[in-house]
Amino acid sequence: MSFRTIATVDTSRIDVARDIADRDRLHKRLMSLYPDNLGSSPRKKINLLFTVDVPSSTIIFQADMPPVTSPLNDARNQYFTSVDTTEVLTEVTQGDTVKFQLVLAGLIRHSGTGKRTTVLDNKVMIAKARGSLGKNGINVSTIECIGTDEVVSEKRGIRYYNYFLIGEATVTDADAVATAVRQGLGAGRLWGSAMLFVSSV
């Protein structure tokens, strides 16, 4: 079970602007909405994923438990100007045609060294997305890149681009699709990458 929250923010606020400009700060802000007794690797334990739609001043995040948004949504704070949390339902079966959106980190891991380097090439990222989706129960028929978003954390030394990819596909493994939606695909889960959205056509 997973819960997805769509929250709008006031980007004229200094704290909001700083969080969006530094995704490590935003990750910590969102983790504050969940219990603090999760032990080591708390993000992984609740499968927190998030992404930012900067033009619409919207933060989308999901986890295996619903967030307690009141600290950021009360009359005094109003970090969130609106917030809506719903259960994520991935009701697809093998053979279904679906639409998808994937927020994929523009990073490639090199065999041998294991190091990741940034990528600034739509064709490379589309090929990477096809491969990742195919391994997770989604046989892509059409795919395109509709935009990018710079991901930065000065403290962590992070700087790369998210690629926003959309398309249509056929489901080859419904369980694998549900797991990918819940856990994300690719690198950068700590910094606002890897979210997968799937809906039936």
mmCIF file of C-alpha atoms in Angstrom:
data_model
loop_
_atom_site.group_PDB
_atom_site.id
_atom_site.type_symbol
_atom_site.label_atom_id
_atom_site.label_comp_id
_atom_site.label_asym_id
_atom_site.label_seq_id
_atom_site.Cartn_x
_atom_site.Cartn_y
_atom_site.Cartn_z
ATOM 1 C CA MET A 1 0.000 0.000 0.000
ATOM 2 C CA SER A 2 1.251 3.444 -0.910
ATOM 3 C CA PHE A 3 -0.079 6.967 -0.447
ATOM 4 C CA ARG A 4 0.531 9.838 -2.846
ATOM 5 C CA THR A 5 0.285 13.489 -1.853
ATOM 6 C CA ILE A 6 -0.072 16.415 -4.231
ATOM 7 C CA ALA A 7 0.791 19.675 -2.494
ATOM 8 C CA THR A 8 1.066 23.211 -3.824
ATOM 9 C CA VAL A 9 3.485 25.682 -2.272
ATOM 10 C CA ASP A 10 4.084 29.411 -2.218
ATOM 11 C CA THR A 11 7.450 29.795 -3.966
ATOM 12 C CA SER A 12 7.710 33.421 -2.843
ATOM 13 C CA ARG A 13 8.430 32.143 0.669
ATOM 14 C CA ILE A 14 12.141 32.001 1.454
ATOM 15 C CA ASP A 15 11.977 28.550 3.090
ATOM 16 C CA VAL A 16 10.047 27.059 0.156
ATOM 17 C CA ALA A 17 12.415 28.573 -2.404
ATOM 18 C CA ARG A 18 15.442 27.242 -0.529
ATOM 19 C CA ASP A 19 13.963 23.747 -0.321
ATOM 20 C CA ILE A 20 13.161 23.591 -4.022
ATOM 21 C CA ALA A 21 16.617 24.932 -4.872
ATOM 22 C CA ASP A 22 18.288 22.238 -2.730
ATOM 23 C CA ARG A 23 16.668 18.820 -3.062
ATOM 24 C CA ASP A 24 18.471 17.418 -0.024
ATOM 25 C CA ARG A 25 16.766 20.097 2.078
ATOM 26 C CA LEU A 26 13.415 19.234 0.492
ATOM 27 C CA HIS A 27 13.937 15.535 1.170
ATOM 28 C CA LYS A 28 14.528 16.300 4.846
ATOM 29 C CA ARG A 29 11.485 18.575 4.944
ATOM 30 C CA LEU A 30 9.257 15.808 3.583
ATOM 31 C CA MET A 31 10.739 13.190 5.906
ATOM 32 C CA SER A 32 9.680 15.418 8.814
ATOM 33 C CA LEU A 33 6.079 14.485 7.950
ATOM 34 C CA TYR A 34 6.695 10.844 8.889
ATOM 35 C CA PRO A 35 7.610 9.146 12.201
ATOM 36 C CA ASP A 36 11.137 9.818 13.442
ATOM 37 C CA ASN A 37 11.616 6.335 14.951
ATOM 38 C CA LEU A 38 12.271 4.518 11.668
ATOM 39 C CA GLY A 39 15.907 3.740 12.453
ATOM 40 C CA SER A 40 18.599 3.664 9.792
ATOM 41 C CA SER A 41 17.693 4.311 6.129
ATOM 42 C CA PRO A 42 14.268 5.768 7.017
ATOM 43 C CA ARG A 43 13.513 6.875 3.427
ATOM 44 C CA LYS A 44 14.006 3.344 2.167
ATOM 45 C CA LYS A 45 11.896 1.865 4.944
ATOM 46 C CA ILE A 46 8.841 3.856 3.896
ATOM 47 C CA ASN A 47 9.737 4.059 0.173
ATOM 48 C CA LEU A 48 9.539 7.860 0.107
ATOM 49 C CA LEU A 49 9.612 9.200 -3.443
ATOM 50 C CA PHE A 50 9.049 12.776 -4.540
ATOM 51 C CA THR A 51 9.286 15.092 -7.485
ATOM 52 C CA VAL A 52 8.808 18.808 -8.088
ATOM 53 C CA ASP A 53 6.799 20.470 -10.840
ATOM 54 C CA VAL A 54 8.406 23.892 -10.630
ATOM 55 C CA PRO A 55 6.157 25.746 -13.137
ATOM 56 C CA SER A 56 3.001 24.781 -11.206
ATOM 57 C CA SER A 57 4.616 25.178 -7.746
ATOM 58 C CA THR A 58 3.654 21.597 -6.942
ATOM 59 C CA ILE A 59 5.430 18.921 -4.926
ATOM 60 C CA ILE A 60 4.291 15.329 -5.431
ATOM 61 C CA PHE A 61 5.441 12.738 -2.927
ATOM 62 C CA GLN A 62 4.456 9.243 -1.879
ATOM 63 C CA ALA A 63 5.318 6.681 0.772
ATOM 64 C CA ASP A 64 4.053 3.468 2.331
ATOM 65 C CA MET A 65 2.216 5.448 5.002
ATOM 66 C CA PRO A 66 0.166 8.655 4.857
ATOM 67 C CA PRO A 67 2.026 11.807 5.930
ATOM 68 C CA VAL A 68 1.042 14.023 8.824
ATOM 69 C CA THR A 69 0.832 17.265 6.859
ATOM 70 C CA SER A 70 -0.676 19.472 9.559
ATOM 71 C CA PRO A 71 2.699 20.921 10.697
ATOM 72 C CA LEU A 72 3.147 22.379 7.195
ATOM 73 C CA ASN A 73 -0.490 23.092 6.490
ATOM 74 C CA ASP A 74 -1.907 24.774 9.579
ATOM 75 C CA ALA A 75 -3.094 28.356 9.900
ATOM 76 C CA ARG A 76 0.251 29.498 11.308
ATOM 77 C CA ASN A 77 2.629 27.850 8.868
ATOM 78 C CA GLN A 78 0.940 27.322 5.484
ATOM 79 C CA TYR A 79 4.079 25.928 3.839
ATOM 80 C CA PHE A 80 1.570 23.972 1.755
ATOM 81 C CA THR A 81 -1.131 26.168 0.247
ATOM 82 C CA SER A 82 -3.148 23.070 -0.626
ATOM 83 C CA VAL A 83 -2.622 19.386 0.017
ATOM 84 C CA ASP A 84 -4.402 16.195 -1.046
ATOM 85 C CA THR A 85 -3.390 12.638 -0.126
ATOM 86 C CA THR A 86 -4.866 9.547 -1.786
ATOM 87 C CA GLU A 87 -4.043 5.864 -1.853
ATOM 88 C CA VAL A 88 -2.090 4.795 -4.934
ATOM 89 C CA LEU A 89 -4.042 2.168 -6.863
ATOM 90 C CA THR A 90 -2.104 0.395 -9.615
ATOM 91 C CA GLU A 91 -4.876 -1.810 -10.961
ATOM 92 C CA VAL A 92 -3.360 -3.181 -14.151
ATOM 93 C CA THR A 93 -3.168 -6.691 -15.556
ATOM 94 C CA GLN A 94 -0.929 -8.382 -18.072
ATOM 95 C CA GLY A 95 -1.756 -7.221 -21.575
ATOM 96 C CA ASP A 96 -3.256 -3.872 -20.538
ATOM 97 C CA THR A 97 -2.338 -0.743 -22.492
ATOM 98 C CA VAL A 98 -1.233 2.013 -20.136
ATOM 99 C CA LYS A 99 0.025 5.549 -20.159
ATOM 100 C CA PHE A 100 3.082 6.302 -18.069
ATOM 101 C CA GLN A 101 5.200 9.175 -16.851
ATOM 102 C CA LEU A 102 8.689 8.561 -15.503
ATOM 103 C CA VAL A 103 10.932 11.053 -13.728
ATOM 104 C CA LEU A 104 14.353 9.623 -14.540
ATOM 105 C CA ALA A 105 17.667 10.881 -13.189
ATOM 106 C CA GLY A 106 20.086 11.887 -15.944
ATOM 107 C CA LEU A 107 22.825 9.683 -14.543
ATOM 108 C CA ILE A 108 24.645 6.716 -16.081
ATOM 109 C CA ARG A 109 26.629 4.219 -14.015
ATOM 110 C CA HIS A 110 29.783 3.010 -15.744
ATOM 111 C CA SER A 111 30.678 -0.647 -15.544
ATOM 112 C CA GLY A 112 34.088 -1.243 -14.054
ATOM 113 C CA THR A 113 34.412 1.976 -12.052
ATOM 114 C CA GLY A 114 30.815 1.961 -10.793
ATOM 115 C CA LYS A 115 30.824 5.760 -10.922
ATOM 116 C CA ARG A 116 27.858 7.740 -12.150
ATOM 117 C CA THR A 117 28.208 10.597 -14.617
ATOM 118 C CA THR A 118 25.605 13.104 -15.754
ATOM 119 C CA VAL A 119 23.850 12.803 -19.095
ATOM 120 C CA LEU A 120 22.507 15.644 -21.241
ATOM 121 C CA ASP A 121 21.068 13.700 -24.165
ATOM 122 C CA ASN A 122 17.383 12.929 -24.754
ATOM 123 C CA LYS A 123 18.107 9.896 -26.949
ATOM 124 C CA VAL A 124 20.386 8.319 -24.356
ATOM 125 C CA MET A 125 17.826 8.827 -21.605
ATOM 126 C CA ILE A 126 14.947 7.525 -23.726
ATOM 127 C CA ALA A 127 16.965 4.377 -24.411
ATOM 128 C CA LYS A 128 17.752 4.059 -20.694
ATOM 129 C CA ALA A 129 14.072 4.490 -19.827
ATOM 130 C CA ARG A 130 12.998 1.828 -22.334
ATOM 131 C CA GLY A 131 15.433 -0.625 -20.780
ATOM 132 C CA SER A 132 14.445 0.143 -17.195
ATOM 133 C CA LEU A 133 10.727 -0.018 -17.914
ATOM 134 C CA GLY A 134 11.106 -3.219 -19.913
ATOM 135 C CA LYS A 135 12.812 -4.918 -16.972
ATOM 136 C CA ASN A 136 9.901 -3.892 -14.755
ATOM 137 C CA GLY A 137 6.900 -5.179 -16.664
ATOM 138 C CA ILE A 138 6.341 -2.276 -19.073
ATOM 139 C CA ASN A 139 6.904 -2.866 -22.801
ATOM 140 C CA VAL A 140 7.134 0.639 -24.257
ATOM 141 C CA SER A 141 5.447 1.386 -27.568
ATOM 142 C CA THR A 142 5.843 5.192 -27.629
ATOM 143 C CA ILE A 143 7.996 7.462 -25.485
ATOM 144 C CA GLU A 144 9.103 11.097 -25.559
ATOM 145 C CA CYS A 145 10.862 13.583 -23.327
ATOM 146 C CA ILE A 146 8.641 16.525 -22.378
ATOM 147 C CA GLY A 147 11.127 18.454 -20.256
ATOM 148 C CA THR A 148 13.988 18.498 -17.791
ATOM 149 C CA ASP A 149 14.550 19.904 -14.318
ATOM 150 C CA GLU A 150 17.891 20.662 -12.702
ATOM 151 C CA VAL A 151 18.501 18.803 -9.441
ATOM 152 C CA VAL A 152 20.950 20.509 -7.077
ATOM 153 C CA SER A 153 22.243 20.015 -3.556
ATOM 154 C CA GLU A 154 25.299 22.110 -2.812
ATOM 155 C CA LYS A 155 25.898 20.393 0.526
ATOM 156 C CA ARG A 156 25.833 16.935 -1.042
ATOM 157 C CA GLY A 157 27.650 17.968 -4.208
ATOM 158 C CA ILE A 158 24.700 16.870 -6.328
ATOM 159 C CA ARG A 159 24.007 18.396 -9.727
ATOM 160 C CA TYR A 160 22.206 16.629 -12.576
ATOM 161 C CA TYR A 161 18.962 16.812 -14.566
ATOM 162 C CA ASN A 162 15.707 14.942 -14.180
ATOM 163 C CA TYR A 163 14.141 13.855 -17.454
ATOM 164 C CA PHE A 164 10.353 13.831 -17.630
ATOM 165 C CA LEU A 165 9.344 11.044 -20.002
ATOM 166 C CA ILE A 166 5.841 10.081 -21.087
ATOM 167 C CA GLY A 167 4.444 7.414 -23.354
ATOM 168 C CA GLU A 168 2.245 4.377 -23.857
ATOM 169 C CA ALA A 169 3.113 0.774 -23.186
ATOM 170 C CA THR A 170 1.815 -2.748 -22.692
ATOM 171 C CA VAL A 171 1.935 -4.406 -19.298
ATOM 172 C CA THR A 172 3.908 -7.663 -19.349
ATOM 173 C CA ASP A 173 4.095 -8.200 -15.567
ATOM 174 C CA ALA A 174 1.479 -6.505 -13.385
ATOM 175 C CA ASP A 175 3.248 -7.299 -10.099
ATOM 176 C CA ALA A 176 6.508 -5.813 -11.369
ATOM 177 C CA VAL A 177 4.680 -2.643 -12.438
ATOM 178 C CA ALA A 178 3.083 -2.257 -9.006
ATOM 179 C CA THR A 179 6.496 -2.673 -7.340
ATOM 180 C CA ALA A 180 8.103 -0.106 -9.673
ATOM 181 C CA VAL A 181 5.366 2.430 -8.935
ATOM 182 C CA ARG A 182 5.823 1.856 -5.197
ATOM 183 C CA GLN A 183 9.622 1.796 -5.076
ATOM 184 C CA GLY A 184 10.609 3.956 -8.051
ATOM 185 C CA LEU A 185 12.967 3.331 -10.964
ATOM 186 C CA GLY A 186 16.581 4.403 -11.300
ATOM 187 C CA ALA A 187 18.869 6.595 -9.243
ATOM 188 C CA GLY A 188 18.245 9.743 -7.227
ATOM 189 C CA ARG A 189 15.412 8.689 -4.928
ATOM 190 C CA LEU A 190 16.877 10.895 -2.198
ATOM 191 C CA TRP A 191 16.799 13.954 -4.444
ATOM 192 C CA GLY A 192 13.476 13.839 -6.243
ATOM 193 C CA SER A 193 13.998 11.353 -9.064
ATOM 194 C CA ALA A 194 12.691 7.880 -9.942
ATOM 195 C CA MET A 195 8.921 8.408 -9.635
ATOM 196 C CA LEU A 196 6.758 6.358 -11.994
ATOM 197 C CA PHE A 197 3.099 7.106 -12.714
ATOM 198 C CA VAL A 198 0.951 4.553 -14.545
ATOM 199 C CA SER A 199 -2.700 4.746 -15.616
ATOM 200 C CA SER A 200 -4.911 2.561 -17.790
ATOM 201 C CA VAL A 201 -5.852 3.844 -21.232
#
